[in-house]
Amino acid sequence: MDVVLVDTSVWVNYFKAKETEASLFLKHNLSNIIIATCPVILQEVLQGVVSDKEFSQVNSYLNRLLPLMGDSYEFAYDSAKLYRELRKNGVTIRKPNDCLIATYAMYYKVALLQDDRDFQLIAQHSDLKLI
C-alpha cells in the first residue's frame, strides 16, 4: 500500500464534505492507502476546529494516522532552504508552512494529496510528488 501525506487543505474540505478532486480521492481511497500526517498538519487542522467535541473527535481520528516525525530543527532548516530556493526562481509561497509540509513529504518520499496551488509550484521546482 502506498503512503500518502494528506495536507490540511484536503482535511478541511473532507471534514466539511466539500467535494474537490482531492477530498473525493481521499474519500474513495481510505482503505487503499496508508494515510500519513505530520505535526504542522495536525496543528493546522486542530486549530481550525470550533467545538470542543469536534476537536476531540478530529484529534482522535488524526492520532490513528501514520505520524511522520523528525528533528524539528533539521526540518525547519530544510524548509527555509526550500523557500529561499523557490524565491530565487521567482516563486513566492504564500504560507511558509507549505514548505515545511513539502519537506516532510520529500524526506519520507511519500506523495502529497493537496488542494493548494502553492504545492503545485513547489512540485515544479523540487522533488515533491503530488497526487
mmCIF file of C-alpha atoms in Angstrom:
data_model
loop_
_atom_site.group_PDB
_atom_site.id
_atom_site.type_symbol
_atom_site.label_atom_id
_atom_site.label_comp_id
_atom_site.label_asym_id
_atom_site.label_seq_id
_atom_site.Cartn_x
_atom_site.Cartn_y
_atom_site.Cartn_z
ATOM 1 C CA MET A 1 0.000 0.000 0.000
ATOM 2 C CA ASP A 2 1.176 3.499 -0.819
ATOM 3 C CA VAL A 3 1.724 6.043 1.926
ATOM 4 C CA VAL A 4 0.113 9.425 1.258
ATOM 5 C CA LEU A 5 0.607 12.604 3.265
ATOM 6 C CA VAL A 6 -2.737 14.419 3.321
ATOM 7 C CA ASP A 7 -2.490 18.203 3.558
ATOM 8 C CA THR A 8 -4.642 20.424 5.754
ATOM 9 C CA SER A 9 -6.427 21.804 2.680
ATOM 10 C CA VAL A 10 -7.794 18.337 1.934
ATOM 11 C CA TRP A 11 -8.780 17.596 5.540
ATOM 12 C CA VAL A 12 -10.723 20.850 5.769
ATOM 13 C CA ASN A 13 -12.682 20.032 2.634
ATOM 14 C CA TYR A 14 -13.102 16.383 3.649
ATOM 15 C CA PHE A 15 -14.463 17.181 7.130
ATOM 16 C CA LYS A 16 -16.797 19.855 5.697
ATOM 17 C CA ALA A 17 -17.984 17.426 2.974
ATOM 18 C CA LYS A 18 -16.829 19.863 0.296
ATOM 19 C CA GLU A 19 -16.218 17.817 -2.816
ATOM 20 C CA THR A 20 -12.956 18.575 -4.546
ATOM 21 C CA GLU A 21 -10.827 16.261 -6.615
ATOM 22 C CA ALA A 22 -8.513 15.686 -3.660
ATOM 23 C CA SER A 23 -11.211 15.252 -0.985
ATOM 24 C CA LEU A 24 -13.031 12.770 -3.233
ATOM 25 C CA PHE A 25 -9.763 10.898 -3.823
ATOM 26 C CA LEU A 26 -9.331 10.628 -0.057
ATOM 27 C CA LYS A 27 -12.929 9.532 0.472
ATOM 28 C CA HIS A 28 -12.727 6.826 -2.197
ATOM 29 C CA ASN A 29 -9.268 5.542 -1.255
ATOM 30 C CA LEU A 30 -9.349 5.423 2.542
ATOM 31 C CA SER A 31 -8.923 1.644 2.517
ATOM 32 C CA ASN A 32 -6.387 1.596 -0.347
ATOM 33 C CA ILE A 33 -3.695 3.876 1.107
ATOM 34 C CA ILE A 34 -1.818 4.439 4.325
ATOM 35 C CA ILE A 35 -2.574 7.996 5.395
ATOM 36 C CA ALA A 36 0.245 9.933 6.990
ATOM 37 C CA THR A 37 0.306 13.191 8.873
ATOM 38 C CA CYS A 38 2.943 15.444 10.369
ATOM 39 C CA PRO A 39 2.999 17.908 13.277
ATOM 40 C CA VAL A 40 2.237 21.025 11.238
ATOM 41 C CA ILE A 41 -0.796 19.404 9.578
ATOM 42 C CA LEU A 42 -2.058 18.233 12.965
ATOM 43 C CA GLN A 43 -1.726 21.777 14.311
ATOM 44 C CA GLU A 44 -3.354 23.433 11.304
ATOM 45 C CA VAL A 45 -6.321 21.065 11.259
ATOM 46 C CA LEU A 46 -6.947 21.174 15.006
ATOM 47 C CA GLN A 47 -6.613 24.945 15.353
ATOM 48 C CA GLY A 48 -9.455 25.351 12.865
ATOM 49 C CA VAL A 49 -11.890 23.185 14.816
ATOM 50 C CA VAL A 50 -14.551 25.222 16.622
ATOM 51 C CA SER A 51 -16.255 22.990 19.201
ATOM 52 C CA ASP A 52 -14.554 21.009 21.957
ATOM 53 C CA LYS A 53 -16.457 17.859 20.983
ATOM 54 C CA GLU A 54 -15.367 18.100 17.351
ATOM 55 C CA PHE A 55 -11.801 18.904 18.466
ATOM 56 C CA SER A 56 -11.705 15.671 20.446
ATOM 57 C CA GLN A 57 -13.170 13.638 17.562
ATOM 58 C CA VAL A 58 -10.819 15.072 14.930
ATOM 59 C CA ASN A 59 -7.819 14.689 17.225
ATOM 60 C CA SER A 60 -8.727 11.052 17.878
ATOM 61 C CA TYR A 61 -9.054 10.427 14.139
ATOM 62 C CA LEU A 62 -5.749 12.101 13.254
ATOM 63 C CA ASN A 63 -3.899 10.247 16.025
ATOM 64 C CA ARG A 64 -4.683 6.950 14.264
ATOM 65 C CA LEU A 65 -2.756 8.031 11.162
ATOM 66 C CA LEU A 66 0.890 7.289 10.412
ATOM 67 C CA PRO A 67 2.919 10.049 12.101
ATOM 68 C CA LEU A 68 5.870 11.386 10.141
ATOM 69 C CA MET A 69 8.363 12.578 12.719
ATOM 70 C CA GLY A 70 11.762 14.166 12.505
ATOM 71 C CA ASP A 71 14.189 16.592 14.015
ATOM 72 C CA SER A 72 12.257 19.880 14.095
ATOM 73 C CA TYR A 73 15.402 21.969 13.608
ATOM 74 C CA GLU A 74 16.528 19.898 10.616
ATOM 75 C CA PHE A 75 13.094 20.149 9.025
ATOM 76 C CA ALA A 76 12.909 23.899 9.706
ATOM 77 C CA TYR A 77 16.341 24.374 8.145
ATOM 78 C CA ASP A 78 15.476 22.313 5.057
ATOM 79 C CA SER A 79 12.142 24.129 4.710
ATOM 80 C CA ALA A 80 13.865 27.509 4.862
ATOM 81 C CA LYS A 81 16.323 26.362 2.186
ATOM 82 C CA LEU A 82 13.419 25.221 0.002
ATOM 83 C CA TYR A 83 11.578 28.523 0.489
ATOM 84 C CA ARG A 84 14.706 30.524 -0.407
ATOM 85 C CA GLU A 85 15.416 28.367 -3.460
ATOM 86 C CA LEU A 86 11.873 28.901 -4.697
ATOM 87 C CA ARG A 87 12.215 32.666 -4.195
ATOM 88 C CA LYS A 88 15.452 32.619 -6.244
ATOM 89 C CA ASN A 89 13.405 31.005 -9.009
ATOM 90 C CA GLY A 90 10.758 33.729 -8.819
ATOM 91 C CA VAL A 91 8.250 31.640 -6.855
ATOM 92 C CA THR A 92 6.758 33.066 -3.677
ATOM 93 C CA ILE A 93 4.934 30.615 -1.450
ATOM 94 C CA ARG A 94 2.083 32.308 0.420
ATOM 95 C CA LYS A 95 2.274 30.126 3.523
ATOM 96 C CA PRO A 96 5.775 29.056 4.574
ATOM 97 C CA ASN A 97 4.241 26.092 6.431
ATOM 98 C CA ASP A 98 3.601 24.628 2.981
ATOM 99 C CA CYS A 99 7.376 24.373 2.531
ATOM 100 C CA LEU A 100 7.553 22.510 5.843
ATOM 101 C CA ILE A 101 4.822 20.084 4.762
ATOM 102 C CA ALA A 102 6.551 19.583 1.412
ATOM 103 C CA THR A 103 9.809 18.907 3.242
ATOM 104 C CA TYR A 104 8.159 16.108 5.234
ATOM 105 C CA ALA A 105 6.773 14.556 2.045
ATOM 106 C CA MET A 106 10.107 14.740 0.233
ATOM 107 C CA TYR A 107 12.123 13.490 3.215
ATOM 108 C CA TYR A 108 9.907 10.423 3.595
ATOM 109 C CA LYS A 109 9.490 10.033 -0.187
ATOM 110 C CA VAL A 110 5.700 9.974 0.009
ATOM 111 C CA ALA A 111 3.182 11.613 -2.289
ATOM 112 C CA LEU A 112 1.237 14.625 -1.071
ATOM 113 C CA LEU A 113 -2.514 14.909 -1.543
ATOM 114 C CA GLN A 114 -3.417 18.591 -1.536
ATOM 115 C CA ASP A 115 -5.903 21.270 -2.563
ATOM 116 C CA ASP A 116 -3.438 24.169 -2.532
ATOM 117 C CA ARG A 117 -1.881 25.721 -5.623
ATOM 118 C CA ASP A 118 1.344 26.544 -3.777
ATOM 119 C CA PHE A 119 2.183 22.850 -3.645
ATOM 120 C CA GLN A 120 1.946 22.675 -7.421
ATOM 121 C CA LEU A 121 4.514 25.469 -7.619
ATOM 122 C CA ILE A 122 6.757 23.695 -5.119
ATOM 123 C CA ALA A 123 6.488 20.457 -7.106
ATOM 124 C CA GLN A 124 7.531 22.222 -10.326
ATOM 125 C CA HIS A 125 10.808 23.287 -8.680
ATOM 126 C CA SER A 126 11.608 20.338 -6.397
ATOM 127 C CA ASP A 127 11.293 16.587 -5.919
ATOM 128 C CA LEU A 128 7.835 16.905 -4.334
ATOM 129 C CA LYS A 129 5.441 14.292 -5.698
ATOM 130 C CA LEU A 130 1.757 15.138 -5.818
ATOM 131 C CA ILE A 131 -1.348 13.030 -6.298
#
